Amino acid sequence: MGGVVIAGFGASEILRKTDRSITDLSVEAIRRALADAWISADDVDGYVGAPFATNAGSPHAEGGDEISLKTIAATLNLPLTYGADLFRRYPTDMVSFAANALSAANSRFVLGLRAMYNLPGLSYATSGADQAFGNDQFTKPFGFTTAGARFGTRAQRYMATHGATRADLYEVVALARRHAANNPDAVWRDRSVRLDDYLAAPMIATPHGLLDCDMPVCGAMAFVMCRAADLPAGAAAARVTGWSGFTTPNAVFETSGRSAADVTQAQLYDGFSSMIWEWLEGFGLCPPGSAWSFIRDGHGNADGRLPLNTFGGSLGEGRMHGMGHLREAYLQATGKAGARQQAGVGPILVHNGPFDDSSFLMIEPEA
């Protein structure tokens, strides 16, 4: 992906509930991203989105809890030569699609958008459906696809194998809250959590309790990508140097020419707390079976060996479905992370998604 950069990023406010529409939040995020990239809507000739609402009870309503390319293009009158909405994908996939469009010279400036909306009166964790079709027939009747049940079974096995406890899972949540304290957009920015409160929270899917699950929110984030040669004057660039998908995770190192030892910080998806353990070990960022003690011993802290989710992650900022992880990598790589800015930023590993459906990026400062 040589020569492809993220040139700007924007975010709406992030709220647990709001009367603002998903369209309003999306336009706010887009306008901020365009301003950050020093371009206008008239310059945008490419688009990539991921509108699918992942809540189990989602009605998948356009302009309700989802917003598509068609709506955004019409709302902003974008002169697109390329556009795509990705089904059930992540911001890391959006970046790779945008990079391909730029590399093929299909577009000059590609806009990416991910918006989440927590509609009132609907269940976040249960579908309410009395029928199941396709592959859902083998999972949905048993509750395996809702409330993180399938991730809970993996976490139980890991803990039994390596001697970790729920007190060690608490350390992941506590880390997220500490880092969220420096993120003015985070829904949990003013709320630290004690072990007693964590253990007393309702159980959702053993060993995950309520505080092991990210908070559904309303909000939108957008980015602008271009070739490095087209970077507008005034814009700050973060280079996209590598990408991979769940079938070949370690290709992110091969495509970027980096190794795990080169990574200076990691923004790892944490829709459920135990997910952090899997990828710390899966990428060799710590030895097998030691991720729980790696975090417990402070190595993931902002001043630790490998700062993790320096913005608070999904567990601290809210459920932006990986967009917060991507934004933080951009801000860190461009030196715009404010109070949480890390010194000596080099390659940043960005991960979105669960164990069987993830994608990955390497983001780096300008050379």
Coordinates of C-alpha atoms in Angstrom, one line a residue:
M1 CA 0.0 0.0 0.0
G2 CA 2.9 2.3 -0.5
G3 CA 2.1 6.0 -0.8
V4 CA -1.5 5.8 0.6
V5 CA -2.3 7.9 3.7
I6 CA -5.1 8.8 6.0
A7 CA -5.3 12.6 5.6
G8 CA -8.0 13.6 8.1
F9 CA -10.4 12.3 10.7
G10 CA -13.6 13.6 12.3
A11 CA -16.0 12.5 14.9
S12 CA -19.4 13.6 16.2
E13 CA -20.2 13.6 19.8
I14 CA -20.6 10.1 21.3
L15 CA -23.8 9.7 23.4
R16 CA -25.5 6.8 25.1
K17 CA -28.9 8.1 23.9
T18 CA -29.9 11.2 21.8
D19 CA -32.7 12.8 19.8
R20 CA -30.2 13.6 17.0
S21 CA -30.6 11.4 14.0
I22 CA -27.9 9.1 12.6
T23 CA -27.8 11.3 9.5
D24 CA -27.1 14.4 11.6
L25 CA -24.3 12.7 13.5
S26 CA -22.8 11.4 10.3
V27 CA -22.8 14.7 8.6
E28 CA -21.1 16.3 11.6
A29 CA -18.4 13.7 11.6
I30 CA -17.9 14.0 7.8
R31 CA -17.6 17.8 7.9
R32 CA -15.0 17.6 10.6
A33 CA -13.0 15.0 8.7
L34 CA -13.1 17.1 5.5
A35 CA -12.0 20.2 7.4
D36 CA -9.2 18.2 9.1
A37 CA -8.0 17.0 5.6
W38 CA -8.3 20.6 4.2
I39 CA -10.8 19.6 1.4
S40 CA -14.4 20.1 0.6
A41 CA -17.3 17.8 -0.2
D42 CA -16.7 18.8 -3.9
D43 CA -13.3 17.1 -3.8
V44 CA -14.6 13.7 -2.6
D45 CA -14.8 11.3 -5.5
G46 CA -14.6 8.0 -3.6
Y47 CA -16.6 6.5 -0.6
V48 CA -16.5 3.4 1.5
G49 CA -18.8 2.7 4.4
A50 CA -19.9 -0.1 6.7
P51 CA -23.5 0.6 7.5
F52 CA -24.6 -2.7 9.0
A53 CA -26.0 -2.4 12.5
T54 CA -24.7 -5.2 14.6
N55 CA -27.1 -5.1 17.5
A56 CA -29.0 -8.4 17.7
G57 CA -32.3 -6.5 17.9
S58 CA -31.6 -4.1 15.0
P59 CA -34.4 -3.4 12.6
H60 CA -31.7 -2.4 10.0
A61 CA -33.5 0.8 9.2
E62 CA -31.9 3.2 6.8
G63 CA -31.7 6.6 8.5
G64 CA -32.7 4.9 11.8
D65 CA -29.8 2.7 13.0
E66 CA -28.0 2.4 9.6
I67 CA -26.9 4.9 7.0
S68 CA -25.7 4.0 3.5
L69 CA -23.7 5.4 0.6
K70 CA -26.9 6.3 -1.2
T71 CA -28.0 8.6 1.7
I72 CA -24.7 10.2 2.3
A73 CA -24.0 10.8 -1.4
A74 CA -27.4 12.5 -1.8
T75 CA -27.2 14.5 1.4
L76 CA -23.8 16.0 0.6
N77 CA -24.1 15.9 -3.2
L78 CA -20.8 14.0 -3.5
P79 CA -19.3 13.7 -7.1
L80 CA -18.4 10.1 -6.7
T81 CA -16.6 8.0 -9.3
Y82 CA -16.3 5.1 -6.8
G83 CA -18.4 4.0 -3.9
A84 CA -19.1 0.9 -1.8
D85 CA -20.9 -0.2 1.3
L86 CA -19.3 -3.2 3.0
F87 CA -21.5 -5.8 4.6
R88 CA -20.7 -6.8 8.2
R89 CA -17.2 -5.3 7.9
Y90 CA -15.0 -3.1 10.0
P91 CA -13.1 0.2 9.6
T92 CA -9.9 -1.7 9.0
D93 CA -11.5 -3.3 6.0
M94 CA -12.8 0.1 4.9
V95 CA -9.2 1.5 4.8
S96 CA -8.0 -1.4 2.7
F97 CA -10.8 -0.9 0.2
A98 CA -10.1 2.8 0.0
A99 CA -6.4 2.1 -0.5
N100 CA -7.2 -0.2 -3.4
A101 CA -9.4 2.4 -5.0
L102 CA -6.6 5.0 -4.6
S103 CA -3.9 2.7 -5.9
A104 CA -6.0 1.9 -9.0
A105 CA -6.5 5.6 -9.5
N106 CA -10.3 5.2 -9.4
S107 CA -10.5 8.1 -6.9
R108 CA -8.4 11.0 -5.6
F109 CA -10.0 11.5 -2.2
V110 CA -11.9 8.7 -0.5
L111 CA -14.3 9.3 2.4
G112 CA -14.9 6.6 4.9
L113 CA -17.9 6.6 7.4
R114 CA -19.0 4.3 10.2
A115 CA -22.0 5.4 12.3
M116 CA -23.6 3.6 15.3
Y117 CA -27.1 4.3 16.7
N118 CA -28.7 2.9 19.8
L119 CA -32.4 3.1 19.0
P120 CA -34.8 3.4 21.9
G121 CA -37.0 0.6 22.9
L122 CA -34.9 -2.2 21.2
S123 CA -32.8 -4.9 22.8
Y124 CA -29.0 -4.6 22.3
A125 CA -28.4 -8.3 23.1
T126 CA -31.4 -10.3 22.0
S127 CA -33.2 -10.5 18.7
G128 CA -36.7 -11.2 19.8
A129 CA -37.1 -13.3 16.6
D130 CA -39.0 -16.6 16.8
Q131 CA -37.4 -18.0 13.6
A132 CA -33.9 -18.6 12.4
F133 CA -32.6 -19.2 8.9
G134 CA -29.4 -20.4 7.2
N135 CA -26.4 -20.8 9.6
D136 CA -28.4 -19.0 12.4
Q137 CA -30.4 -22.3 12.8
F138 CA -27.4 -23.9 14.5
T139 CA -26.6 -21.0 16.8
K140 CA -29.4 -18.5 17.5
P141 CA -31.9 -21.0 19.2
F142 CA -29.2 -21.7 21.8
G143 CA -28.3 -18.0 22.4
F144 CA -24.8 -18.5 21.1
T145 CA -24.7 -15.4 18.9
T146 CA -26.1 -12.9 21.4
A147 CA -24.6 -11.1 24.4
G148 CA -21.1 -12.4 23.7
A149 CA -21.9 -16.1 24.5
R150 CA -19.5 -17.4 21.9
F151 CA -16.7 -15.2 23.2
G152 CA -17.5 -16.2 26.8
T153 CA -16.9 -19.9 26.0
R154 CA -13.4 -19.1 24.6
A155 CA -12.6 -16.9 27.6
Q156 CA -13.6 -19.8 30.0
R157 CA -11.3 -22.2 28.2
Y158 CA -8.4 -19.7 28.3
M159 CA -8.8 -19.0 32.0
A160 CA -9.0 -22.7 32.9
T161 CA -5.9 -23.4 30.8
H162 CA -3.8 -20.6 32.0
G163 CA -5.0 -20.0 35.6
A164 CA -6.5 -16.5 35.0
T165 CA -9.5 -15.3 37.0
R166 CA -12.2 -12.8 36.7
A167 CA -10.0 -10.5 38.8
D168 CA -7.6 -10.6 35.8
L169 CA -10.4 -9.7 33.4
Y170 CA -11.2 -6.8 35.6
E171 CA -7.7 -5.5 34.9
V172 CA -8.6 -5.1 31.2
V173 CA -11.7 -3.1 32.1
A174 CA -9.8 -1.0 34.6
L175 CA -7.1 -0.2 32.0
A176 CA -9.8 0.9 29.5
R177 CA -11.3 3.3 32.1
R178 CA -7.9 4.7 33.0
H179 CA -7.1 5.5 29.4
A180 CA -10.7 6.8 28.8
A181 CA -10.0 9.5 31.4
N182 CA -7.9 11.4 28.8
N183 CA -10.4 11.0 26.0
P184 CA -13.0 13.9 26.1
D185 CA -15.3 11.9 23.8
A186 CA -15.4 8.7 25.9
V187 CA -18.7 7.8 27.6
W188 CA -16.8 6.4 30.6
R189 CA -14.2 9.2 30.8
D190 CA -15.2 10.2 34.4
R191 CA -15.9 6.7 35.7
S192 CA -13.2 4.6 37.1
V193 CA -14.2 1.1 38.3
R194 CA -13.3 -0.8 41.5
L195 CA -12.9 -4.6 41.6
D196 CA -15.8 -5.0 44.0
D197 CA -18.1 -3.1 41.6
Y198 CA -16.9 -5.1 38.7
L199 CA -17.5 -8.4 40.4
A200 CA -21.0 -7.3 41.6
A201 CA -22.2 -6.4 38.1
P202 CA -24.8 -8.7 36.5
M203 CA -23.4 -11.7 34.8
I204 CA -24.0 -11.7 31.0
A205 CA -22.2 -14.8 29.6
T206 CA -19.8 -16.4 31.9
P207 CA -17.1 -15.2 32.6
H208 CA -18.2 -11.9 31.0
G209 CA -20.2 -9.6 33.3
L210 CA -21.9 -6.4 32.3
L211 CA -18.7 -4.3 32.6
D212 CA -16.9 -6.7 30.3
C213 CA -19.2 -5.6 27.4
D214 CA -18.8 -2.4 25.5
M215 CA -21.5 0.2 25.8
P216 CA -23.9 0.7 22.8
V217 CA -23.9 4.4 21.8
C218 CA -25.0 6.9 19.2
G219 CA -22.2 8.5 17.2
A220 CA -20.3 8.7 13.9
M221 CA -16.7 8.9 12.8
A222 CA -15.3 9.6 9.3
F223 CA -11.9 9.7 7.6
V224 CA -10.4 10.9 4.4
M225 CA -7.7 9.0 2.5
C226 CA -5.6 9.9 -0.5
R227 CA -2.3 9.1 -2.1
A228 CA 0.7 10.8 -0.4
A229 CA 1.4 12.8 -3.5
D230 CA -2.1 14.4 -3.3
L231 CA -2.0 15.3 0.4
P232 CA -3.5 18.8 0.8
A233 CA -1.3 21.6 2.2
G234 CA -2.1 21.8 5.9
A235 CA -3.3 18.2 6.3
A236 CA -1.4 15.7 8.5
A237 CA -0.8 12.3 7.1
A238 CA -0.7 8.8 8.7
R239 CA 0.7 6.2 6.4
V240 CA -1.1 2.9 5.8
T241 CA 1.8 0.5 5.4
G242 CA 0.1 -2.9 5.8
W243 CA -3.2 -4.8 5.9
S244 CA -4.4 -8.3 6.4
G245 CA -7.6 -10.3 7.1
F246 CA -8.7 -13.0 9.5
T247 CA -7.5 -15.9 7.3
T248 CA -3.9 -14.6 7.3
P249 CA -3.5 -12.3 10.3
N250 CA 0.3 -12.2 10.2
A251 CA 0.3 -10.9 6.7
V252 CA 0.0 -7.4 8.3
F253 CA 3.7 -7.8 9.2
E254 CA 4.6 -9.1 5.8
T255 CA 2.9 -6.4 3.8
S256 CA 4.2 -3.6 6.1
G257 CA 7.7 -5.0 6.4
R258 CA 7.5 -4.9 10.2
S259 CA 7.6 -7.4 13.0
A260 CA 5.9 -7.7 16.3
A261 CA 9.0 -6.2 17.9
D262 CA 8.6 -3.1 15.8
V263 CA 5.1 -2.3 17.2
T264 CA 5.1 0.7 19.5
Q265 CA 1.5 0.6 20.5
A266 CA -1.6 -1.5 19.7
Q267 CA -5.2 -0.5 19.3
L268 CA -6.9 -3.9 19.8
Y269 CA -10.7 -4.4 19.5
D270 CA -12.3 -5.0 22.8
G271 CA -16.0 -5.5 22.3
F272 CA -15.6 -8.0 25.1
S273 CA -12.7 -7.7 27.6
S274 CA -11.1 -11.1 26.9
M275 CA -10.6 -10.3 23.2
I276 CA -7.5 -8.3 24.2
W277 CA -5.9 -11.5 25.5
E278 CA -6.3 -13.4 22.3
W279 CA -4.6 -10.9 20.0
L280 CA -1.8 -10.0 22.4
E281 CA -0.7 -13.6 22.2
G282 CA -1.9 -14.3 18.7
F283 CA 0.5 -11.7 17.3
G284 CA 3.4 -12.6 19.6
L285 CA 3.2 -9.3 21.5
C286 CA 3.6 -11.4 24.6
P287 CA 4.3 -15.1 25.3
P288 CA 1.4 -17.6 25.0
G289 CA -0.6 -17.9 28.2
S290 CA 0.7 -14.6 29.6
A291 CA -1.6 -11.9 28.3
W292 CA -3.6 -11.7 31.5
S293 CA -0.5 -11.1 33.6
F294 CA 0.9 -8.8 30.9
I295 CA -2.0 -6.4 31.6
R296 CA -2.1 -7.1 35.3
D297 CA 1.5 -6.1 35.6
G298 CA 1.0 -2.8 33.8
H299 CA 2.7 -3.4 30.5
G300 CA -0.4 -2.2 28.6
N301 CA -0.5 1.1 30.4
A302 CA 0.2 4.4 28.7
D303 CA 3.6 4.4 30.2
G304 CA 4.1 0.6 29.8
R305 CA 6.0 -1.6 27.5
L306 CA 3.2 -1.7 24.9
P307 CA 0.5 1.0 25.4
L308 CA -2.9 -0.6 24.6
N309 CA -6.0 1.3 23.5
T310 CA -4.7 4.6 24.6
F311 CA -8.1 6.3 24.0
G312 CA -9.9 3.8 26.3
G313 CA -11.0 1.2 23.7
S314 CA -14.6 0.3 23.1
L315 CA -14.8 -0.5 26.8
G316 CA -14.0 3.1 27.7
E317 CA -15.1 5.2 24.7
G318 CA -18.2 3.3 23.7
R319 CA -19.2 0.9 21.0
M320 CA -18.0 2.6 17.8
H321 CA -17.3 -0.9 16.3
G322 CA -13.6 -0.3 15.8
M323 CA -13.7 3.2 14.4
G324 CA -12.3 4.6 17.7
H325 CA -9.3 2.3 17.4
L326 CA -8.6 3.6 13.9
R327 CA -9.0 7.2 14.8
E328 CA -6.7 6.8 17.8
A329 CA -4.0 5.3 15.5
Y330 CA -4.3 8.3 13.2
L331 CA -4.2 10.8 16.1
Q332 CA -1.2 9.1 17.6
A333 CA 0.7 8.8 14.3
T334 CA 0.1 12.5 13.5
G335 CA 0.9 13.8 17.0
K336 CA -2.7 15.1 17.5
A337 CA -3.8 12.9 20.5
G338 CA -3.6 15.7 23.0
A339 CA -3.2 14.6 26.7
R340 CA -2.8 11.0 25.7
Q341 CA -0.2 11.5 23.0
Q342 CA 2.6 9.0 23.3
A343 CA 6.3 9.8 22.8
G344 CA 8.4 8.1 20.1
V345 CA 5.4 6.8 18.1
G346 CA 6.4 4.2 15.5
P347 CA 4.3 1.4 13.8
I348 CA 0.8 1.1 15.4
L349 CA -1.1 -2.2 15.0
V350 CA -4.8 -1.7 14.6
H351 CA -7.2 -4.7 15.0
N352 CA -11.0 -4.8 14.5
G353 CA -13.3 -7.7 15.0
P354 CA -13.7 -11.1 16.7
F355 CA -11.3 -14.1 16.5
D356 CA -13.0 -15.5 13.4
D357 CA -13.7 -12.3 11.4
S358 CA -11.0 -9.7 12.1
S359 CA -8.9 -7.5 10.0
F360 CA -5.7 -5.6 10.7
L361 CA -3.7 -2.5 9.7
M362 CA -0.3 -1.1 10.3
I363 CA -0.4 2.7 10.7
E364 CA 2.8 4.7 10.8
P365 CA 3.8 8.4 11.1
E366 CA 5.1 10.1 8.0
A367 CA 8.6 9.2 7.2

